[in-house]
Coordinates of C-alpha atoms in Angstrom, one line a residue:
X1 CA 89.0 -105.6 105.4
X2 CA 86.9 -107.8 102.7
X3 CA 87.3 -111.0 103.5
X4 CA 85.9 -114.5 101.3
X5 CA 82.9 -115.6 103.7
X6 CA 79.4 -114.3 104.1
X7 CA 81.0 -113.5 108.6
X8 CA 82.9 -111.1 108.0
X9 CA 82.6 -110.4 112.1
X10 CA 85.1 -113.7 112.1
X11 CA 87.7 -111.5 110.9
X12 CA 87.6 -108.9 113.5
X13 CA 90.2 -108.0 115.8
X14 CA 89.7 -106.9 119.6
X15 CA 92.1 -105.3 121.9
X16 CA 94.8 -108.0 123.3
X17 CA 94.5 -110.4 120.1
X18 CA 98.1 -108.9 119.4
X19 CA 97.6 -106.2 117.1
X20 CA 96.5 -103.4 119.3
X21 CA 100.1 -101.3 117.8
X22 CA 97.8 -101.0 114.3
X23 CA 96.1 -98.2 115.0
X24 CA 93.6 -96.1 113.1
X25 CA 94.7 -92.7 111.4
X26 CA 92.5 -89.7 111.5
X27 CA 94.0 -86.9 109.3
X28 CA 91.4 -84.1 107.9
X29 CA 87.5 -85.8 108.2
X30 CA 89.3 -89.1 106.5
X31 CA 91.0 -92.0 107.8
X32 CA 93.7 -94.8 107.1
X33 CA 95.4 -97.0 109.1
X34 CA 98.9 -97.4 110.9
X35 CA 101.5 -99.0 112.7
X36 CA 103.0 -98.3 115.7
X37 CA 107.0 -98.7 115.5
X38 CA 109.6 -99.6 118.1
X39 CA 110.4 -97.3 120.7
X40 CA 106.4 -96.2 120.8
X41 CA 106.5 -92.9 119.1
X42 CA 106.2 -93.1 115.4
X43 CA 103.7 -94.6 113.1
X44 CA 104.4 -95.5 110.0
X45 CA 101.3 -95.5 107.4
X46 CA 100.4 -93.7 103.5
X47 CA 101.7 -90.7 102.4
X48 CA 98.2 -90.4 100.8
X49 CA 96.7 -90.6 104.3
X50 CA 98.2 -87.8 105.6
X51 CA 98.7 -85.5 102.5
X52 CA 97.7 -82.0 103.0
X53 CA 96.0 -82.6 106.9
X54 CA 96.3 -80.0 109.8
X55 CA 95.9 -82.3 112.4
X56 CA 96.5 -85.9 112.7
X57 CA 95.2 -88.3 115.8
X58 CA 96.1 -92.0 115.9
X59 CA 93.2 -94.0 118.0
X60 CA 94.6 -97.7 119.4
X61 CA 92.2 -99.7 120.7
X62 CA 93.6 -101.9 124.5
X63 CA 92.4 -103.9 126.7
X64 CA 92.0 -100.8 129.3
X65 CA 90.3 -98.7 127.1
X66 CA 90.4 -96.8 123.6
X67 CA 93.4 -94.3 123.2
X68 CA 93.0 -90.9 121.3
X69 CA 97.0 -90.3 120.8
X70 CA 97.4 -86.5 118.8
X71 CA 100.3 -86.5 116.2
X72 CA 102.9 -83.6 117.2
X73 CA 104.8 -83.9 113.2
X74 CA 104.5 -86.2 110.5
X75 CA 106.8 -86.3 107.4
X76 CA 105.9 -87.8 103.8
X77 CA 108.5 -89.7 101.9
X78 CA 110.5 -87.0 100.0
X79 CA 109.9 -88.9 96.6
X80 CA 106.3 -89.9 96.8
X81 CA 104.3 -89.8 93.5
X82 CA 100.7 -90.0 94.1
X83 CA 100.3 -90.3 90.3
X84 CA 102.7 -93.3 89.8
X85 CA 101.9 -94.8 93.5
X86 CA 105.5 -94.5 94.1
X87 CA 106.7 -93.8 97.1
X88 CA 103.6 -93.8 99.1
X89 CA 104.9 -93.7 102.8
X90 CA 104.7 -91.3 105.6
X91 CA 105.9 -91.3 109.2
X92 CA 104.2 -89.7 112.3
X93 CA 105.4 -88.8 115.7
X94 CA 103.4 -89.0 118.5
X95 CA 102.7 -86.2 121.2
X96 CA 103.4 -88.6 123.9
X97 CA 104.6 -92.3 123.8
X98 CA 102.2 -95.0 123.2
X99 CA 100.9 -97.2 126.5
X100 CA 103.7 -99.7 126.9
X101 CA 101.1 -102.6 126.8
X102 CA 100.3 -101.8 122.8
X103 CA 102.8 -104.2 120.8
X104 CA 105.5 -102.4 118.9
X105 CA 106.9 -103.4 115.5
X106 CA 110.0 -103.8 113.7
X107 CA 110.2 -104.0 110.0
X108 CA 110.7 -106.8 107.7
X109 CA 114.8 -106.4 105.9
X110 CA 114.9 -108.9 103.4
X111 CA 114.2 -109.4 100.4
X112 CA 112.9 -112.6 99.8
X113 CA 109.1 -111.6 100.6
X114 CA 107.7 -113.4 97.4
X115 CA 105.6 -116.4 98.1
X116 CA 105.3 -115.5 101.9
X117 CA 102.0 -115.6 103.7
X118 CA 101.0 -112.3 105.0
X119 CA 98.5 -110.8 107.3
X120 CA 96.6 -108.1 106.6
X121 CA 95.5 -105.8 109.4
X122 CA 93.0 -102.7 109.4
X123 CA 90.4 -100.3 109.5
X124 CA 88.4 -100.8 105.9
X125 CA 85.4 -101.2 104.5
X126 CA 84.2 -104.5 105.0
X127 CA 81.9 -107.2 103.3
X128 CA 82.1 -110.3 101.2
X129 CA 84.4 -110.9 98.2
X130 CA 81.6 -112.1 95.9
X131 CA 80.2 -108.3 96.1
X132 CA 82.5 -106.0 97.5
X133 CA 83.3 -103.9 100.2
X134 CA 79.7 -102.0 101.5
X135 CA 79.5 -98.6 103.5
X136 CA 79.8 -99.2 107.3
X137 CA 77.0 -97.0 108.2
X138 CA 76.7 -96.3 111.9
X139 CA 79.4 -99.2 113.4
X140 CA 82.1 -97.0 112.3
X141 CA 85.8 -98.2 111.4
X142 CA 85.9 -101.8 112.8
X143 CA 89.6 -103.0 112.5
X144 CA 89.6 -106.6 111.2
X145 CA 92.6 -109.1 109.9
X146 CA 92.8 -111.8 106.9
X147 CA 95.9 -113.3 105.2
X148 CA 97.2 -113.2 101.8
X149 CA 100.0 -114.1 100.0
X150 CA 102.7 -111.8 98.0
X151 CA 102.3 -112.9 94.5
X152 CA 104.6 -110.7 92.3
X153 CA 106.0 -107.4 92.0
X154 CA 104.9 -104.2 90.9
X155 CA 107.6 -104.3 88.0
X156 CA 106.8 -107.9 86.7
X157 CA 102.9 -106.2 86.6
X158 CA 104.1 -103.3 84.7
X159 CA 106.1 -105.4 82.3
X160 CA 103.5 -107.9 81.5
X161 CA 100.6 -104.8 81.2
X162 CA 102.9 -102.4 79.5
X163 CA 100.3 -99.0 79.0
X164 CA 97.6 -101.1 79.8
X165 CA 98.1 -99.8 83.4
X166 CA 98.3 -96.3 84.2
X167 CA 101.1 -96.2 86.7
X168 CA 104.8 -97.6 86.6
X169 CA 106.3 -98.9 89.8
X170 CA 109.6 -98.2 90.5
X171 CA 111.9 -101.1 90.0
X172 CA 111.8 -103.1 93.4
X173 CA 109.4 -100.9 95.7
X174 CA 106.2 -102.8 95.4
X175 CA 104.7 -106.2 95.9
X176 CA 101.5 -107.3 94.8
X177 CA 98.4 -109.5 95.8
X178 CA 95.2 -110.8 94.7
X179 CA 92.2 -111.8 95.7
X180 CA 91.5 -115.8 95.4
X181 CA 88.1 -117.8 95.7
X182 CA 89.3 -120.8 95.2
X183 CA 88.1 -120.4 91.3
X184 CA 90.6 -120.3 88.4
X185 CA 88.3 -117.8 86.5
X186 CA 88.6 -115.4 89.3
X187 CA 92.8 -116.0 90.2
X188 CA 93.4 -112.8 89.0
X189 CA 97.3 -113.2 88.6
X190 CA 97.2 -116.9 87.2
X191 CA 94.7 -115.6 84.5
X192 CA 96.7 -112.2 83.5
X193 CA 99.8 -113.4 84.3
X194 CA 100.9 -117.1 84.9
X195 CA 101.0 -117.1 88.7
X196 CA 98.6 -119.8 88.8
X197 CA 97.5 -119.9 93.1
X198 CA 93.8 -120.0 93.6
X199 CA 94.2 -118.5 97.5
X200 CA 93.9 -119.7 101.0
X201 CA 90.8 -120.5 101.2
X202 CA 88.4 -119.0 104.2
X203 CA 91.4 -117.7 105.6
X204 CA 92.1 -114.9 102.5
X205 CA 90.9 -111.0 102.0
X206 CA 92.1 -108.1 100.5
X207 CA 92.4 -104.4 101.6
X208 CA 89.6 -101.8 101.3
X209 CA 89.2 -98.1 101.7
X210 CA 90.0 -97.2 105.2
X211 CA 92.7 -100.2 104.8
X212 CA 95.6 -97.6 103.0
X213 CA 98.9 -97.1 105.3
X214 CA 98.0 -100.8 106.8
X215 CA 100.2 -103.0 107.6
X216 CA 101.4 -106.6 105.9
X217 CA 102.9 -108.5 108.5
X218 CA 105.5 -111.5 107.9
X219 CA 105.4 -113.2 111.2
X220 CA 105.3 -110.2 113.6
X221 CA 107.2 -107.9 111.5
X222 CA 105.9 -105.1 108.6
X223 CA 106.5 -106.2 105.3
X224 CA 103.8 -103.9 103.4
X225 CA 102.2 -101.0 103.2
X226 CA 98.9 -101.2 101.8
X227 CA 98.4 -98.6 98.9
X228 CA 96.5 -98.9 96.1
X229 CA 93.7 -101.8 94.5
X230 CA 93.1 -102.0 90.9
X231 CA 90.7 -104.4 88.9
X232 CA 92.5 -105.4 85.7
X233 CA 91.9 -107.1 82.4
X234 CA 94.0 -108.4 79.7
X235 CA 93.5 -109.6 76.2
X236 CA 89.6 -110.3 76.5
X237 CA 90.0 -111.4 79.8
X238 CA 88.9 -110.1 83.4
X239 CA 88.9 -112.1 86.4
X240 CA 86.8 -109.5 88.8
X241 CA 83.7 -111.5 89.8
X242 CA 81.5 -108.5 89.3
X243 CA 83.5 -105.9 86.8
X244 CA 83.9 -103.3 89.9
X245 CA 86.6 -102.1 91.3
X246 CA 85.4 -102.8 95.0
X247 CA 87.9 -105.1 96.4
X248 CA 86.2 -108.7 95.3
X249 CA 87.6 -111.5 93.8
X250 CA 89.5 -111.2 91.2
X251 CA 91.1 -107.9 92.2
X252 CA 94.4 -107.0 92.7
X253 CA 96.4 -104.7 95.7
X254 CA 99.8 -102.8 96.0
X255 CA 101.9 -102.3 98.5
X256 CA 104.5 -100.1 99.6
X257 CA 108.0 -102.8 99.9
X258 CA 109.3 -101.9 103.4
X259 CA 112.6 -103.8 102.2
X260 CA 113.2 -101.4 99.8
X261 CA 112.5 -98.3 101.7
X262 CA 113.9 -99.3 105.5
X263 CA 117.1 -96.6 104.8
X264 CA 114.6 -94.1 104.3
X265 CA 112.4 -95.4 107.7
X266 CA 115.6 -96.0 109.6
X267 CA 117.0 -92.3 108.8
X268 CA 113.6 -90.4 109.4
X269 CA 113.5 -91.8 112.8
X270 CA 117.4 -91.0 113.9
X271 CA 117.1 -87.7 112.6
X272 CA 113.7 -87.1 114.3
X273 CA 115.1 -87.9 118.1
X274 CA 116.7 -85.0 119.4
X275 CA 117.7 -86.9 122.5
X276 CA 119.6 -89.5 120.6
X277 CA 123.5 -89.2 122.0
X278 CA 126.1 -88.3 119.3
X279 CA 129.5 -88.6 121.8
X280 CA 130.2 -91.5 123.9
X281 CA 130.5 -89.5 126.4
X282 CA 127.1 -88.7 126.2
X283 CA 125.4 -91.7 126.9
X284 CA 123.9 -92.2 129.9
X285 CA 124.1 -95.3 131.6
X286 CA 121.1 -95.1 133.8
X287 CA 118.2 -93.7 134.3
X288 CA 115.3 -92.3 136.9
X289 CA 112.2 -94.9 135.9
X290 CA 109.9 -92.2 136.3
X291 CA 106.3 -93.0 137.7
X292 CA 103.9 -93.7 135.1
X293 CA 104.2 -94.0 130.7
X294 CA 107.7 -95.0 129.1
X295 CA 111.2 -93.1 128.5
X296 CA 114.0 -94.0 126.5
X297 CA 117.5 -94.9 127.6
X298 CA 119.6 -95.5 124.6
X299 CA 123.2 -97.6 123.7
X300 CA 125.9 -95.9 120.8
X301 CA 126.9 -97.7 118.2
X302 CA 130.0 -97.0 116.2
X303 CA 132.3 -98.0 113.3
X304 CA 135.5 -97.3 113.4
X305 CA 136.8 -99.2 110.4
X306 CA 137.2 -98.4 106.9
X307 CA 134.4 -99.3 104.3
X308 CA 135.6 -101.4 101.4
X309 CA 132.7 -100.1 99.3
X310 CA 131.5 -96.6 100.1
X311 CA 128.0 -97.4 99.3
X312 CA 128.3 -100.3 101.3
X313 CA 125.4 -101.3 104.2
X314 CA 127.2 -102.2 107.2
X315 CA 125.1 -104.3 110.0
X316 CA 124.7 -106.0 113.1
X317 CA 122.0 -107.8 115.3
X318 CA 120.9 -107.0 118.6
X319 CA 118.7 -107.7 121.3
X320 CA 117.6 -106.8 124.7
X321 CA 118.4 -109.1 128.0
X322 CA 116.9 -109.3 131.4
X323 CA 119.4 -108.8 134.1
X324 CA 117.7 -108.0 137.7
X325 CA 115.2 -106.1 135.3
X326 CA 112.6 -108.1 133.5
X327 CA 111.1 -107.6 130.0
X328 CA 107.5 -106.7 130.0
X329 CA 108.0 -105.1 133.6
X330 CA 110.4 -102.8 133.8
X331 CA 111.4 -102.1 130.1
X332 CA 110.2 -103.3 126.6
X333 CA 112.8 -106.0 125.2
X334 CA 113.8 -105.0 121.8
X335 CA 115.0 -107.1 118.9
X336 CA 116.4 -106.0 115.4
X337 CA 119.0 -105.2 112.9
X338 CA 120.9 -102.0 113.0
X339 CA 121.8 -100.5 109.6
X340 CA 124.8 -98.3 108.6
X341 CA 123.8 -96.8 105.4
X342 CA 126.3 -95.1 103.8
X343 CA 127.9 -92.2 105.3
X344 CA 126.7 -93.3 108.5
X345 CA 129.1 -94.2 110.8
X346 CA 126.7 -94.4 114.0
X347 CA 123.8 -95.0 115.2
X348 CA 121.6 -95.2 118.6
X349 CA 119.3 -98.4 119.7
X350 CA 116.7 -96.9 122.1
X351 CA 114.8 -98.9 124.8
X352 CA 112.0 -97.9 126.1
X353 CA 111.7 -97.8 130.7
X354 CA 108.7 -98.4 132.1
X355 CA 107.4 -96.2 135.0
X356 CA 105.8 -97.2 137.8
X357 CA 105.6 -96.3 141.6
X358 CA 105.9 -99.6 143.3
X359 CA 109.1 -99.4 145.4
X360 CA 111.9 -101.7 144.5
X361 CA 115.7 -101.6 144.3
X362 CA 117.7 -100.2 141.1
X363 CA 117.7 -103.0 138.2
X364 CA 119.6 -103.8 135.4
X365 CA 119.3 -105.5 131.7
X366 CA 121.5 -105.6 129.2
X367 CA 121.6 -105.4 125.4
X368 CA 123.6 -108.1 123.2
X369 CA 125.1 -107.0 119.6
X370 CA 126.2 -109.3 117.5
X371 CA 126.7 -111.0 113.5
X372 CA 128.4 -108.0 112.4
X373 CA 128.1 -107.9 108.5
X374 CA 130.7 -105.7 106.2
X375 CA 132.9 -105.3 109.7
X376 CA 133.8 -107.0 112.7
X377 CA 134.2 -106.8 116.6
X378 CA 138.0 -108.0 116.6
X379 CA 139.9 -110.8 116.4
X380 CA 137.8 -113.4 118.1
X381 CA 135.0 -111.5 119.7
X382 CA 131.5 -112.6 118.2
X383 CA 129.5 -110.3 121.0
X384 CA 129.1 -107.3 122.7
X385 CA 127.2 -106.1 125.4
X386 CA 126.3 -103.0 127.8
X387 CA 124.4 -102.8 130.8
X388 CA 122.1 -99.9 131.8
X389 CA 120.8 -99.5 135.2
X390 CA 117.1 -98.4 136.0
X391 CA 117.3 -96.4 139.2
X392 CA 114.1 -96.7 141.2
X393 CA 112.7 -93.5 142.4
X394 CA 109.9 -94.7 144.7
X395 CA 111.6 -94.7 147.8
X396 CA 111.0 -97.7 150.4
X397 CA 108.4 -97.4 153.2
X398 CA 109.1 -98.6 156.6

C-alpha cells in the first residue's frame, strides 16, 4: 500500500490490529489480496486475481501463527469484463473454515458511500507517494493499511473523460479515489474534475500491485474492491507528480461497488452451501460443538406474503444474542441484513459453533430478526427470535 510519508513501516498491519480476515491470495506464481466473509469460508477478492489459476491458497496472518488455507472452488462474476474493468469480482471457498479468532466481514448495502472515509487494507507494493510504489525485494508481500476517501463514480469519470479513457464503467458499479498531498496541483479529481479535496493528510494512500481484490472498508464493513489505478490528464493538464503510472500523487483508483453487486455475493454464497436447510423441517435446532475449528448451525427464513412489485427486494435485520452461550466463546455473534432478491422466497442465516474440549453443560443463544422492509411480522410483532442449543460433547470428569 503507498502511502504519503517517507515510513511507510507506519502503515503496516500485524496480526490482532483487527484485520487478520484480509488475507493474501496466491493464485498461479501471482498474488492479490482478499477478504474473509461471514461464516469463515469464502473470500471475496478480483476476478483478475484468480483468472485462469489451478490452484488457489489464501495465507492470514494471527496472532498464533501464519495460516496456509488451500481454496477447494472459486467462481468469477458471470459478467466480468477485464477489458471494461466491469465486473471484476470473484468468490473463493475454503478447504476448511478459517480459525474462529480471524475477524469475519459483512458487506457494506447502501448506497450513500460517496464522501465516506475508507480504509484501505493489503498486500501491495509499497513506498512513498512522491515516487511510487518500489519492488519489495526479499521482505516479500507485507500487508499494510491507509485511508482514503470515495470521491466520485466510475460513470461521472467516464462522462467528464468521454474517449479520453479507455474503459466505460457500468452505470453504478464503481467508485473512485485519488491520491492527495495536500497540493492543489496534484488533487487529481479537483483539477480534472471539480471535486476540489486535497486529502487527509499523513493518514492517506492509495492501492498498488499486489493491492487488487482488497478490501475498502466503511467502519468494519467492505465497501470496495480494489481494481484498477490509472494516471489521467485532461485538457493540458496532469496532476501525477512524476508522469507514471505507479500509484503517486495525483493518481487515481477504481473499485468494484459492493452495493451494487451484494445480490450477486449474497446468491453465490446460498447456492454454494449444500448444508443450507430448504424445509423447516429440516432445520436443526442443536448441535454437537465438536472439539476443535468451527461448524455451522443455521435459522430459515421465509416469506409467505405476496410481493407488490415482483422485482421487489424484500429485507430484514438480524443479529446474534448470548443466552447461556457467549459470543467469542462458544459461537461467533453475527450481525447483518438479509436480502430477498426477487424470486427468492427464503433464505438461511448461518452461525458459526466453536469447538472446544473443555467440559461444560449444553448452552444456548439466540438470534433476533427484525425491521422487516417490503413485508411484515404481523399485526403488532416488531421481532422474532429462535433459540439453538449447543450440546457439549466433552463429558464431565469426576
Amino acid at each position: 500500500m503507498v502511502t504519503v510519508t517517507r515510513d511507510p513501516e507506519r502503515y503496516r498491519v500485524f496480526p490482532g490490529d483487527g484485520f487478520d480476515g484480509v488475507g493474501l491470495v496466491e493464485a498461479g506464481g501471482s498474488y492479490g489480496t482478499g477478504t474473509l466473509l461471514y461464516g469463515g469460508r469464502a473470500v471475496l477478492t478480483s476476478a483478475h486475481v484468480l483468472e485462469g489459476a489451478e490452484a488457489v491458497t489464501v495465507r492470514l496472518e494471527t496472532p498464533a501463527g501464519r495460516v496456509h488455507l488451500p481454496a477447494s472452488a472459486y467462481g468469477l462474476h458471470p459478467r466480468y469484463d477485464t477489458f471494461q474493468n466491469n465486473s471484476d469480482l470473484a468468490l473463493l471457498w475454503l478447504s476448511e473454515p478459517a480459525p474462529y479468532s480471524v475477524e469475519r466481514s459483512t458487506l457494506y448495502r447502501y448506497g450513500d458511500e460517496l464522501g465516506s472515509i475508507i480504509s484501505l487494507v493489503g498486500y501491495g507494493l509499497t513506498g512513498e507517494g512522491a515516487g511510487g510504489y518500489v519492488e519489495n525485494g526479499r521482505e516479500g508481500p507485507v500487508k499494510r493499511m491507509a485511508a482514503n476517501r470515495f470521491d466520485t463514480t466510475g460513470e461521472a469519470l467516464k462522462d467528464t473523460f468521454g474517449q479520453g479513457i479507455n474503459w466505460d464503467p457500468l452505470p453504478g458499479s464503481q467508485l473512485i479515489i485519488d491520491f492527495d498531498n495536500g497540493s492543489s496541483a496534484n488533487d487529481a479529481l479537483g483539477a480534472l474534475m471539480g471535486l476540489h479535496d486535497t486529502g487527509l493528510g499523513s493518514a492517506e494512500g492509495m492501492i498498488a500491485p499486489g493491492d487488487s481484490g482488497g478490501p475498502a472498508f466503511i467502519g468494519d464493513k467492505v465497501a470496495g474492491i480494489a481494481t484498477y489505478t490509472a494516471s489521467l490528464s485532461r485538457n493540458g493538464q496532469r496532476p501525477d507528480v512524476n508522469s507514471s503510472p505507479d500509484s503517486s500523487f495525483g493518481e487515481i483508483a477504481g473499485f468494484q461497488r459492493v452495493s451494487f453487486y451484494q445480490q450477486w455475493i449474497d446468491q453465490a454464497l446460498r447456492q454454494a452451501d449444500p448444508n443450507a436447510p430448504s424445509r423447516p423441517e429440516d432445520v436443526a435446532t442443536s448441535i454437537v460443538e465438536g472439539d476443535e475449528g468451527t461448524q455451522l448451525i443455521y435459522f430459515l427464513l421465509e416469506f409467505t406474503g405476496q410481493r407488490d412489485d415482483p422485482d421487489q427486494w424484500l429485507s430484514v435485520d438480524f443479529a446474534t444474542r448470548d443466552g447461556t452461550a457467549t459470543a467469542g466463546e462458544d459461537y461467533l455473534a453475527v450481525a447483518d441484513t438479509l436480502i430477498l432478491y426477487p424470486g427468492e422466497t427464503q433464505a438461511t442465516i448461518a452461525v458459526e459453533i466453536i469447538g472446544d474440549d473443555v467440559p461444560e453443560p449444553d448452552e444456548t443463544f439466540y438470534l433476533d430478526v427484525f425491521n422487516p422492509v417490503g413485508g411484515s411480522f404481523g399485526e403488532g410483532v416488531a421481532q422474532l427470535t429462535a433459540m439453538r442449543t449447543i450440546v457439549d460433547d466433552d463429558g464431565w470428569i469426576a
